[in-house]
Coordinates of C-alpha atoms in Angstrom, one line a residue:
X25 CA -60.9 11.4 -49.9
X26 CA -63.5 12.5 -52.7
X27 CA -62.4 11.4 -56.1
X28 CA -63.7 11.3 -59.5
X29 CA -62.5 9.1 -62.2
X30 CA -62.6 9.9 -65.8
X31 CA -62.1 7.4 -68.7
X32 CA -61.2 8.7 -72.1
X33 CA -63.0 6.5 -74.8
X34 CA -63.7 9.1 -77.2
X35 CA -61.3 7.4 -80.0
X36 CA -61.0 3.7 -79.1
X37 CA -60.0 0.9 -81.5
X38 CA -62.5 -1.4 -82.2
X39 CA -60.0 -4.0 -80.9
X40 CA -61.1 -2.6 -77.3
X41 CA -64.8 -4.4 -77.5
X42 CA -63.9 -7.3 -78.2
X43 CA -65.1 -10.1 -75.7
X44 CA -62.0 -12.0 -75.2
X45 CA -59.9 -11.0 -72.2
X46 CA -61.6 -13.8 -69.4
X47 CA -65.0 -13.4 -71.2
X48 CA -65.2 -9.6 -71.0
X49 CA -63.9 -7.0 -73.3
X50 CA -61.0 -4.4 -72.4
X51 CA -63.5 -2.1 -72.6
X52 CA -65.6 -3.7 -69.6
X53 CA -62.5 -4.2 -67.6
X54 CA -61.6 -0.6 -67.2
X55 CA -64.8 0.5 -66.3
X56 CA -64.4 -2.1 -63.4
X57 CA -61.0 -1.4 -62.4
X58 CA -61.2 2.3 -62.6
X59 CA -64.8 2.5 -60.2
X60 CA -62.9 0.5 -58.0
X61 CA -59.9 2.9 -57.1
X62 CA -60.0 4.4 -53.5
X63 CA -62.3 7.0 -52.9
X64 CA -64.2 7.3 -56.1
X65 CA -67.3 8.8 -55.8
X66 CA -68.2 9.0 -59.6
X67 CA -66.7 7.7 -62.8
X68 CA -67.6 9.3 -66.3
X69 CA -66.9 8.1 -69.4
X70 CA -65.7 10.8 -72.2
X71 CA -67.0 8.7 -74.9
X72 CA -67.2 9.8 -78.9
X73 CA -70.8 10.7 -80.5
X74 CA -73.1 8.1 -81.9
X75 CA -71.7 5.5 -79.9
X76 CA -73.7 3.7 -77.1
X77 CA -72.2 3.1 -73.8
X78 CA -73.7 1.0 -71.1
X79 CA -75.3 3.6 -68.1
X80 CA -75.6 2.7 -64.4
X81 CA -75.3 4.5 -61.0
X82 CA -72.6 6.7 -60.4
X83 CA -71.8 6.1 -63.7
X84 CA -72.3 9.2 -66.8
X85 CA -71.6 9.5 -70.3
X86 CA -70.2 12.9 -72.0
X87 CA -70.4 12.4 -75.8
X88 CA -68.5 14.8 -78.2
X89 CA -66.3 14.8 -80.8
X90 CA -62.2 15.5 -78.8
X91 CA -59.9 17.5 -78.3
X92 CA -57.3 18.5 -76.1
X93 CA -58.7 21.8 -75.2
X94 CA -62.2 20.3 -75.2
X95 CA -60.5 17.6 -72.6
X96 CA -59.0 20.2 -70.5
X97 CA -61.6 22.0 -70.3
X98 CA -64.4 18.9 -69.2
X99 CA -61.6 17.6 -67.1
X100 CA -61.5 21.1 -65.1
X101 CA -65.7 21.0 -65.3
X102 CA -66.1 17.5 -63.8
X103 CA -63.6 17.8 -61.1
X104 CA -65.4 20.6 -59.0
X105 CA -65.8 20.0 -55.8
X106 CA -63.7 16.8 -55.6
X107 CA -60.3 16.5 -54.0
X108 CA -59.0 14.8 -57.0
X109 CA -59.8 13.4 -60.3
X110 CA -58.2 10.0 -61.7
X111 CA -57.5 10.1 -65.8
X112 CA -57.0 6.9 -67.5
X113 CA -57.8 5.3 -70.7
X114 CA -61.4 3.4 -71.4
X115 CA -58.9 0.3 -73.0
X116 CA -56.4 -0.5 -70.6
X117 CA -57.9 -3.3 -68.7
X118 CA -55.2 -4.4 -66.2
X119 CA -55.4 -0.6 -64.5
X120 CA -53.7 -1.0 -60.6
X121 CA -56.0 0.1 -58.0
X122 CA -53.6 -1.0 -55.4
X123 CA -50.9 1.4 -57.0
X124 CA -53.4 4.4 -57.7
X125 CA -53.9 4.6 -54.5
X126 CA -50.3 4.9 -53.4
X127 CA -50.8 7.7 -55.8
X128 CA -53.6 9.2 -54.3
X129 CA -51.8 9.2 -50.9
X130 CA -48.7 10.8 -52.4
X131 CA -50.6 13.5 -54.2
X132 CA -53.2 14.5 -51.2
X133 CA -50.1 14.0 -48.9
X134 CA -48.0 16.9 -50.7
X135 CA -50.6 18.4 -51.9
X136 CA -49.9 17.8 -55.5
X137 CA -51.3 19.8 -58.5
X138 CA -50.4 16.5 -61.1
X139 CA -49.1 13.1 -60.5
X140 CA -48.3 10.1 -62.6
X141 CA -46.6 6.2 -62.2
X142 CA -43.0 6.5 -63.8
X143 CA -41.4 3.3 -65.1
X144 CA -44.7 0.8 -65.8
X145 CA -45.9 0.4 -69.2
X146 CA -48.8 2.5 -69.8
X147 CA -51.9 1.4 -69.0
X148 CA -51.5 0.2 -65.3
X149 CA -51.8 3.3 -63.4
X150 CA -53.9 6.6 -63.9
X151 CA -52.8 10.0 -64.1
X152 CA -54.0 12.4 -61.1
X153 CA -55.0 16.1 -61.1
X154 CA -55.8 18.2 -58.3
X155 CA -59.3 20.2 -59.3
X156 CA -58.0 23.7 -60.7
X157 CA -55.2 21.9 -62.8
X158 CA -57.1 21.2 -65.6
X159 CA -58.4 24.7 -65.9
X160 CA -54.7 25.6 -65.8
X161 CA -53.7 23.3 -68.4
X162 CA -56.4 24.6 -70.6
X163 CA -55.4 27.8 -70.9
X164 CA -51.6 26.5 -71.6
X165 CA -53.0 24.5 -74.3
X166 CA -53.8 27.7 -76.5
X167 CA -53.8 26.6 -80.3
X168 CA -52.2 23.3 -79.7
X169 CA -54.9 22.3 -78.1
X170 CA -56.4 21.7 -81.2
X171 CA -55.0 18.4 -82.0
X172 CA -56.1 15.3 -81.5
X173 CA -56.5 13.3 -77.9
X174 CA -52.9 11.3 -77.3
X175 CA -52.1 8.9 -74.6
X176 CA -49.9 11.4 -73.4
X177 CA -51.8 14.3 -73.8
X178 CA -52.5 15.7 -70.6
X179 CA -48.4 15.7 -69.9
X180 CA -47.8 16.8 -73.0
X181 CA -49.5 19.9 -72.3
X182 CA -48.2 20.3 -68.3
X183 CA -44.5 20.3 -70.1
X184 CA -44.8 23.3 -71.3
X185 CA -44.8 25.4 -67.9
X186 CA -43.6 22.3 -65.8
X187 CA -41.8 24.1 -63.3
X188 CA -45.2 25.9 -62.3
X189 CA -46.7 22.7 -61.3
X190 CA -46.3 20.7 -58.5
X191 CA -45.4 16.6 -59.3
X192 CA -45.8 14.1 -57.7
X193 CA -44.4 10.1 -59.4
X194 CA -44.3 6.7 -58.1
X195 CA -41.1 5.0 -59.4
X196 CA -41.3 1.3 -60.3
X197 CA -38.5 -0.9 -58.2
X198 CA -37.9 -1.9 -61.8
X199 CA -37.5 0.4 -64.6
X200 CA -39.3 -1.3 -67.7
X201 CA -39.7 1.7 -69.8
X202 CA -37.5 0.6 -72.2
X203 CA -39.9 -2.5 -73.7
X204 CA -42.1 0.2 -75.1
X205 CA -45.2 -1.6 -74.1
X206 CA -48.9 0.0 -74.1
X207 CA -51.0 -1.9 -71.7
X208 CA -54.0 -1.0 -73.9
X209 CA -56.6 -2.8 -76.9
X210 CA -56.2 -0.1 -79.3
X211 CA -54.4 -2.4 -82.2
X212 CA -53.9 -6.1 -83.0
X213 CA -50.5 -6.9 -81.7
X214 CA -51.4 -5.0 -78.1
X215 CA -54.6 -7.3 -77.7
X216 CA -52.5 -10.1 -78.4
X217 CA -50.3 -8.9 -75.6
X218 CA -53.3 -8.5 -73.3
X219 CA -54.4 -11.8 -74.4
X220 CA -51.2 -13.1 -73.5
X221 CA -50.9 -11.2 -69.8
X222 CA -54.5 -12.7 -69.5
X223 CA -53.2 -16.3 -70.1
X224 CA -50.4 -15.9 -67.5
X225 CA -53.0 -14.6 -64.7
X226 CA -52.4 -11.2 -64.8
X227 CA -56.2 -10.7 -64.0
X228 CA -55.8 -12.8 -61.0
X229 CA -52.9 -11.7 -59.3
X230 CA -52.7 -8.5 -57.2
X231 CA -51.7 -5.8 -57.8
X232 CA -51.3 -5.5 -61.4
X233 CA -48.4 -3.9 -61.9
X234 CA -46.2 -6.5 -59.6
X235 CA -48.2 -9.5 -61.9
X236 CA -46.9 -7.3 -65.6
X237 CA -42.9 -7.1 -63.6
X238 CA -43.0 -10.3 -63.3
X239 CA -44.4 -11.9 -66.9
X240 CA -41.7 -9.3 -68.5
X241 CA -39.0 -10.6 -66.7
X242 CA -39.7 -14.5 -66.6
X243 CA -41.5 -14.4 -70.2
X244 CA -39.6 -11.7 -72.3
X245 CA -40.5 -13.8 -75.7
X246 CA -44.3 -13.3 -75.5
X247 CA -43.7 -9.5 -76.4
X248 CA -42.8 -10.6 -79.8
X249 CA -46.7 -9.9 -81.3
X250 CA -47.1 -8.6 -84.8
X251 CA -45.2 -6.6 -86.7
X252 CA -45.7 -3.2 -86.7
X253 CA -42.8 -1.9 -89.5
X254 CA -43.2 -3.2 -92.7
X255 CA -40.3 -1.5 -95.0
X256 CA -40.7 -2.7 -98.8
X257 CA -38.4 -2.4 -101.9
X258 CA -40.5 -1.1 -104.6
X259 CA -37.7 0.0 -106.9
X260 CA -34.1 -1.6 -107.9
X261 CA -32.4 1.6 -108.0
X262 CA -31.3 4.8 -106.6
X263 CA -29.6 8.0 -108.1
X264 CA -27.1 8.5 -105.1
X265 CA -23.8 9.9 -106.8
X266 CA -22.2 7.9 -109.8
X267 CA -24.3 6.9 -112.2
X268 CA -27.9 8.0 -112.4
X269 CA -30.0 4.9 -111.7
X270 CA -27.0 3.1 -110.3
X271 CA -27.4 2.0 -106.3
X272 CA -24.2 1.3 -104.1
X273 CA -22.2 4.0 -105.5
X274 CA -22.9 5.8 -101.9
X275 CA -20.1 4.9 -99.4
X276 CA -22.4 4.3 -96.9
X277 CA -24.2 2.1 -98.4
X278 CA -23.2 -1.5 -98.8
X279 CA -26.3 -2.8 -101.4
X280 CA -23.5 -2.8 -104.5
X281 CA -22.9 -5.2 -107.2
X282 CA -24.1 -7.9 -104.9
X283 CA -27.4 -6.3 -104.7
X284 CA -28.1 -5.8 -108.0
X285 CA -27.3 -9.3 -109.0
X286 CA -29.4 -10.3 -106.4
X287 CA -32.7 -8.4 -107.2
X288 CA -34.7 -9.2 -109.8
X289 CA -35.2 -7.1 -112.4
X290 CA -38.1 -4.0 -112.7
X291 CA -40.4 -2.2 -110.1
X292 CA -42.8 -3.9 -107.8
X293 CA -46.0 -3.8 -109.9
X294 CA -48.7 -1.5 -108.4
X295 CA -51.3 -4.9 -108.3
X296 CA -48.8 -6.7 -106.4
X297 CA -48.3 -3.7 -104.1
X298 CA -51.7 -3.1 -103.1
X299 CA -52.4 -7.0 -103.0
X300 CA -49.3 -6.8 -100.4
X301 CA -51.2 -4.1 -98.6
X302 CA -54.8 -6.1 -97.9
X303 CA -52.3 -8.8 -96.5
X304 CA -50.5 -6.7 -94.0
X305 CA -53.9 -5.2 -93.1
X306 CA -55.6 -8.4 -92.8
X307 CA -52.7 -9.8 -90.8
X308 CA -51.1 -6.7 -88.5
X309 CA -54.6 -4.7 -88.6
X310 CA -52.2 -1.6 -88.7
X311 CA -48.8 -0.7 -90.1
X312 CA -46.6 2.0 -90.9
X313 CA -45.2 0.9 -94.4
X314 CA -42.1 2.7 -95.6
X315 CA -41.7 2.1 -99.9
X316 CA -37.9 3.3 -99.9
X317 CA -35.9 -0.1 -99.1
X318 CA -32.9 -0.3 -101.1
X319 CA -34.1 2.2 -104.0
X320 CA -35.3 5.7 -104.2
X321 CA -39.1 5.8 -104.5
X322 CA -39.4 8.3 -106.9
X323 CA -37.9 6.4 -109.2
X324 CA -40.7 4.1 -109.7
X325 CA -43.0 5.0 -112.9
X326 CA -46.0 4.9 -111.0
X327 CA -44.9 5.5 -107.5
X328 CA -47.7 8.2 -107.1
X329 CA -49.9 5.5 -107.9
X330 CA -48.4 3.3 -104.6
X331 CA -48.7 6.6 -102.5
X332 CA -52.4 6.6 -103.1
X333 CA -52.9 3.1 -103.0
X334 CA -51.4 3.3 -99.4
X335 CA -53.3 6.6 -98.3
X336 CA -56.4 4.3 -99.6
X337 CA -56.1 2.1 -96.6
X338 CA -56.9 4.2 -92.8
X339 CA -55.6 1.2 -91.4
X340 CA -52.0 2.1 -92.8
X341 CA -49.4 4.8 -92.0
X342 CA -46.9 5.8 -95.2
X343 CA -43.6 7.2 -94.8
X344 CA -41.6 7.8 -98.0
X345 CA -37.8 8.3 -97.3
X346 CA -36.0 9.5 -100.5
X347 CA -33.1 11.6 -101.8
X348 CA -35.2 14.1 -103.0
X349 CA -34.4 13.6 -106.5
X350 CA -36.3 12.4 -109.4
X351 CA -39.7 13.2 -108.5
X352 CA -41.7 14.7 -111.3
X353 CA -42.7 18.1 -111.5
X354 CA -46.0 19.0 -109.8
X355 CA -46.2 15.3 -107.8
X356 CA -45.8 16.4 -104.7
X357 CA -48.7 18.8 -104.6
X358 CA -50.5 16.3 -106.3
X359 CA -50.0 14.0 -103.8
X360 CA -50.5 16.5 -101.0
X361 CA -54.5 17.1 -102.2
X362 CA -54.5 13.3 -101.9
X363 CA -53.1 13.1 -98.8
X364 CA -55.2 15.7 -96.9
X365 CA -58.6 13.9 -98.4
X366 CA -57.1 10.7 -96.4
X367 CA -56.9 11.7 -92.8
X368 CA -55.2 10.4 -90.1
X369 CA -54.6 6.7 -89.4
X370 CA -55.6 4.6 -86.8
X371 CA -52.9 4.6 -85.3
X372 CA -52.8 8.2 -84.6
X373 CA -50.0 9.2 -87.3
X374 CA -50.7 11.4 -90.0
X375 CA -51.3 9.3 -93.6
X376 CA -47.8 10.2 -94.8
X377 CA -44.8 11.5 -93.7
X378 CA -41.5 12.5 -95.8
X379 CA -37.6 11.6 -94.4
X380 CA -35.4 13.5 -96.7
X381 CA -32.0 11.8 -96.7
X382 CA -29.5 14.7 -97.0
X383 CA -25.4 15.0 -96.5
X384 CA -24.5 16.2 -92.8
X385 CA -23.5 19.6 -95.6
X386 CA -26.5 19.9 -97.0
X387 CA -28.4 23.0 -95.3
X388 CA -31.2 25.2 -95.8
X389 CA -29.7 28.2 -97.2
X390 CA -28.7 26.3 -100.0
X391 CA -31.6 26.8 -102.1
X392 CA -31.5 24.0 -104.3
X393 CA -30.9 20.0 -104.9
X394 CA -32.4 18.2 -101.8
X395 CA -32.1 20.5 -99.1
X396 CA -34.5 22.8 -101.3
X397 CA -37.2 19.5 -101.9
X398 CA -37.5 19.2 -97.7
X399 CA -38.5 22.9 -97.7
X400 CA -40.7 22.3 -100.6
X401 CA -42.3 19.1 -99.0
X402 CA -42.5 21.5 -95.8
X403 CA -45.0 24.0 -97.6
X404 CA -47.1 21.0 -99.0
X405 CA -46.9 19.1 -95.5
X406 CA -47.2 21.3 -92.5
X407 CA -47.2 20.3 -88.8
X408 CA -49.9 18.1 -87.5
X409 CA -53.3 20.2 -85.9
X410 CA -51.4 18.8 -82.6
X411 CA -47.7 20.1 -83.8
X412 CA -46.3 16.3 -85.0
X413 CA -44.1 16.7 -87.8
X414 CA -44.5 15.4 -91.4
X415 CA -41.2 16.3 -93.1
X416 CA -38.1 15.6 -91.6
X417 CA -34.1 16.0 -92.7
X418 CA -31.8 13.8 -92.0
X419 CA -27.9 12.7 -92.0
X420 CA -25.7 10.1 -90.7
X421 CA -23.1 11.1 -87.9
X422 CA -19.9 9.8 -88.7
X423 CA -16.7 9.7 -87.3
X424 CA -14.7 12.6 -88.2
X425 CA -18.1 14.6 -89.2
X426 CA -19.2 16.0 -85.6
X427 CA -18.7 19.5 -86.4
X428 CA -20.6 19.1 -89.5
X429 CA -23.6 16.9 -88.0
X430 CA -23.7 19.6 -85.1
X431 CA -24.1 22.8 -87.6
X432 CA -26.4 20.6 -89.7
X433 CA -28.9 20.0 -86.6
X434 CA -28.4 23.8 -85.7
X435 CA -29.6 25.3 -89.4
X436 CA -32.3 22.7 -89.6
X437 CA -33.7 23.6 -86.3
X438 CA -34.4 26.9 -87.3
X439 CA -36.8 25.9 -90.2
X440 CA -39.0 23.7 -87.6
X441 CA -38.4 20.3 -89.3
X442 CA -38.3 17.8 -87.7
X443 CA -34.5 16.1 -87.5
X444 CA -33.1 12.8 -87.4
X445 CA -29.7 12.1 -86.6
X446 CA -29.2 8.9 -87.3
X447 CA -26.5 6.5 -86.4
X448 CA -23.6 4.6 -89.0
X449 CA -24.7 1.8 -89.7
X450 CA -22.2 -1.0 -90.8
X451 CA -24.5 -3.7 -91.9
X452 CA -22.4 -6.1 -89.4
X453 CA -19.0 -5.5 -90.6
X454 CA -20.2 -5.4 -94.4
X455 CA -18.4 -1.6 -93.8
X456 CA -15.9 -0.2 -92.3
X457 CA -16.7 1.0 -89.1
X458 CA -17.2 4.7 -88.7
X459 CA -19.2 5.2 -85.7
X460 CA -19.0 8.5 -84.1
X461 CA -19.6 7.3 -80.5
X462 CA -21.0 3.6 -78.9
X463 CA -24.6 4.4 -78.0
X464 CA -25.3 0.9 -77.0
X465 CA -26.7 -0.1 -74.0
X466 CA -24.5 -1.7 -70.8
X467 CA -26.3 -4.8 -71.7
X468 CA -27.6 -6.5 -74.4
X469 CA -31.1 -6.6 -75.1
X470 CA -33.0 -8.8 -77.6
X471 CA -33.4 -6.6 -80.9
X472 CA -36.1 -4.4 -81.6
X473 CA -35.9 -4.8 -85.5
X474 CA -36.1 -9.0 -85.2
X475 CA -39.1 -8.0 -82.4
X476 CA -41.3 -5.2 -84.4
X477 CA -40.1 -5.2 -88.3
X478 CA -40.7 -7.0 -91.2
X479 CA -38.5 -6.3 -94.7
X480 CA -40.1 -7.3 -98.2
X481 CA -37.6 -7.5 -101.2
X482 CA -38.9 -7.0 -105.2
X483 CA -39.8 -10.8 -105.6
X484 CA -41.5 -11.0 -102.6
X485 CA -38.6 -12.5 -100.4
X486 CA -38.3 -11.6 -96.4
X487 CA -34.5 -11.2 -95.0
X488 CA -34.6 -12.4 -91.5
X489 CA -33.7 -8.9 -90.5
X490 CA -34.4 -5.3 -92.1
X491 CA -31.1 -4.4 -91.7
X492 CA -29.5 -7.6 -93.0
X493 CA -27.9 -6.4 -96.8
X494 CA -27.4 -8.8 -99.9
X495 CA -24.0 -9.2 -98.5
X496 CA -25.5 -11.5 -95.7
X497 CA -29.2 -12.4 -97.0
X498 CA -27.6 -16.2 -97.6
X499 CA -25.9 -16.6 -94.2
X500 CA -27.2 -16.2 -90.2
X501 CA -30.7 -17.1 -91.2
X502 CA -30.6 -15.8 -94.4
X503 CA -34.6 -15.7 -96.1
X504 CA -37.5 -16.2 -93.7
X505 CA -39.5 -16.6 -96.9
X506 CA -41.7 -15.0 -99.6
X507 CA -44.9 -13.4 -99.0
X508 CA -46.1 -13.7 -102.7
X509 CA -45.8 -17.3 -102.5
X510 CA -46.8 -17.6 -98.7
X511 CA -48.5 -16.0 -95.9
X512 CA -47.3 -13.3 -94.1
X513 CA -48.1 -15.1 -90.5
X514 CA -45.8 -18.3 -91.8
X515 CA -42.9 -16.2 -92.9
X516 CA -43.4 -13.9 -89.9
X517 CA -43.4 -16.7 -87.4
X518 CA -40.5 -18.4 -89.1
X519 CA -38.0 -15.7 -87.5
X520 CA -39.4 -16.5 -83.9
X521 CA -37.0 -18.5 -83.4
X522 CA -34.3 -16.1 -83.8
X523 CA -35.8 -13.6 -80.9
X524 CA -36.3 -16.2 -78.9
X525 CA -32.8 -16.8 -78.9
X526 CA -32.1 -13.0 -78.1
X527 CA -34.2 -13.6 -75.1
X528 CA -32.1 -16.6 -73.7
X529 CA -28.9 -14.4 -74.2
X530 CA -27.6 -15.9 -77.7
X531 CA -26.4 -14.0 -80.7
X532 CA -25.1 -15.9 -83.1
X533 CA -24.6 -15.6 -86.8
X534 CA -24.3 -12.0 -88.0
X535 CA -26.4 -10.8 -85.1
X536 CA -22.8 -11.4 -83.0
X537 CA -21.9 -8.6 -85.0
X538 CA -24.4 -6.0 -85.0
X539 CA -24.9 -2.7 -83.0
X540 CA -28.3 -2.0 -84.5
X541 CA -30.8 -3.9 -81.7
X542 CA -31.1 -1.0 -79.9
X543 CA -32.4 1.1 -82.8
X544 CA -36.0 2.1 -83.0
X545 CA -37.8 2.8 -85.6
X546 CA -41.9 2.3 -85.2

């Protein structure tokens, strides 16, 4: 068997050099791992411009600025006159070579155009092509090709006309798709992971992927890292029904008079916010920040200021979820202009994106209120060069609403937002429950939100859980602590405790009562 192996490095993380995993960088161990899968002839390294690589036999460097066409398109260059060409990532250091070449056998064995791993964590197998597939996939590509590289790229593309390809997978015995883990130093919390794996001789043990089964299942609390959702109350209230400015008048809410008493009075000041901001760089080294906790954005005199002050920071994602209403005429385009002079994050997402909250009635044709502010965002915030969305609608299905939630997602679809259909949420009893349907899994996990997000209140305070309200912010756990008056890696690792509990099988407190661990959010 000839093969080729291609790393893509053309838009790594700086995380990915660093010398720390056994000595040598994430970087380094790819290029090791990858040369070493069966039958590789060559390996090349698809590697960003003005950026020095290390050269060597059988070992090249193509330099340019990516994307997917341009990968395609290489990809279907390089592989002529092999039998197959490996893809993988230039940061994923604990890549298999025992299980790529199960794949290889597989794929030469049926003769496969495209083959992948199914149910590992990215980042310990490669993805396979046979040599004319890329060509193929190039043409598919067309204008979305445009966008820029993704992890999942190469399938993303292939989806399109699946059923004119032949695939070939290698299932895991155990399915452990669900964590959501990336096997790859391209943030913070993920070399932390690595550096974790690393500690519990991942690099020793073979293969790879048996070594990750086995840490997941026998240490499930190491893949508590850093946070990576950081939702912050920048304003008290919110203009949903009743009074204008009042918040808790919505029934689905269940902030009310308890809330208000709680909160201390005024908006987050724009100082504080963007002193908040350094910290959660400093600390998370990148973050998608949402501003709409408990209040409605736009009600905050200088919230365009807090848009900009996030869209200042590339290290930081913004998503701004509001009601639509009270935002002042001519903001939005104003933030628009600043949003397109800040780029994308490094994280891949776009610098802002917009959640409208709307009523499972509220539809396009309605031409006003805030069905008519999500069309309006549209126009200001189109599609990402690779088709992401920026602006999307969304309702909460409800029991007794089906028909309403099912017309709603129908008219929406139309317009090409994207939609969220979010679940009720009863805040653990603090409403009536009015769930549609139990989405929850057979069996209990440890929660995503205690695992991934972190929830800032006005004066700086940190519930234990973002979707803990007033109602329970004194009982289960209560406050973690307060980020203006301590760090943000003290308060964070005060709620350890708490997941580590989830792992060992105990809920207590209000968590007995919760259906929201299985949420995602970022």
């Amino acid at each position: 068997m000839n093969a080729l192996t291609v790393l893509f490095g053309g838009s790594l993380a700086g995380e990915a050099f660093e010398p720390v995993l056994g000595g040598k960088s994430a970087f380094s161990l790819a290029l090791e791992r990858a040369a070493s899968f069966p039958g590789t002839e060559k390996v090349v390294l698809l590697g960003k411009e003005g950026v020095e690589y290390p050269r060597g036999p059988g070992f090249s460097v193509i330099a340019a600025d990516w994307n997917v066409s341009l990968l395609l398109k290489t990809l279907s260059e390089e592989a002529e006159g092999f039998d197959l060409a490996y893809y993988a990532w230039a940061d994923t250091p604990f890549l298999d070579a025992e299980l790529a070449g199960r794949l290889a056998e597989r794929h030469c064995r049926f003769a496969a155009d495209y083959s992948c791993a199914d149910g590992w964590p990215h980042g310990l197998a490669p993805e396979l092509l046979a040599p004319g597939t890329a060509g193929v996939l190039y043409k598919i590509a067309g204008d979305s090709g445009a966008g820029r590289v993704q992890r999942d790229s190469v399938f993303t593309v292939l989806e399109k006309d699946i059923n004119s390809f032949d695939i070939e997978t290698e299932i895991s015995t155990v399915d452990l798709r669900y964590h959501r883990l990336n096997l790859a130093a391209d943030s913070r919390r993920n070399l932390l992971l690595l550096k974790r794996f690393v500690d519990e001789g991942i690099l020793k043990q073979s293969p790879a992927s048996g070594a990750a089964e086995k840490i997941i299942a026998e240490k499930p609390d190491l893949l508590r890292t850093l946070p990576n959702f950081f939702s912050v109350q920048v304003s008290p209230s919110c203009p949903s029904g009743g009074d204008e400015g009042s918040l808790g008048s919505c029934a689905l809410c269940p902030y009310g008079e308890r809330g208000r008493k709680a909160e201390h009075a005024g908006f987050m000041e724009p100082a504080r916010f963007a002193a908040l901001l350094d910290d959660i760089a400093a600390f998370a080294g990148d973050a998608v920040i949402d501003i709409s906790l408990w209040g409605e954005p736009a009600l905050h005199p200088d919230c365009e200021r807090l848009i900009e002050t996030a869209l200042e920071r590339p290290a930081l994602a913004l998503v701004v979820e509001t009601s639509g209403k009270g935002w002042p005429d001519g903001a939005i385009g104003r933030i628009a202009e600043k949003d397109r002079a800040a780029g994308p994050r490094k994280n891949g997402m776009a610098g802002l994106s917009w959640i409208v909250s709307l009523n499972e009635r509220d539809l396009p044709a309605d031409g006003s209120g805030a069905a008519a502010f999500a069309l309006e965002l549209a126009a200001h915030f189109p599609k990402t060069a690779g088709g992401g969305d920026r602006v999307y609608v969304q309702a909460i299905r409800t029991k007794g609403a089906e028909d309403a939630i099912e017309k709603f997602y129908r008219a929406w679809k139309k317009t090409g937002l994207g939609i969220i259909i979010q679940k009720y949420n009863s805040f653990c009893g603090a409403l009536p429950d009015r769930n549609a349907v139990d989405l929850s899994p057979v069996k209990r996990r440890p929660c995503w939100h205690v695992m991934r997000d972190f929830a800032v209140l006005l004066d700086g305070s940190v519930p234990f859980c973002v979707n803990a309200c007033p109602q329970l912010w004194t009982t289960g756990g209560g406050v973690l602590g307060n980020v203006f008056t301590g760090s943000l890696e003290a308060v964070w690792e005060s709620g350890g405790e708490r997941y580590r509990e989830h792992c060992r099988g105990q809920y207590g407190g209000i968590c007995s009562n919760c259906d929201e661990y299985y949420t995602y959010t970022f």
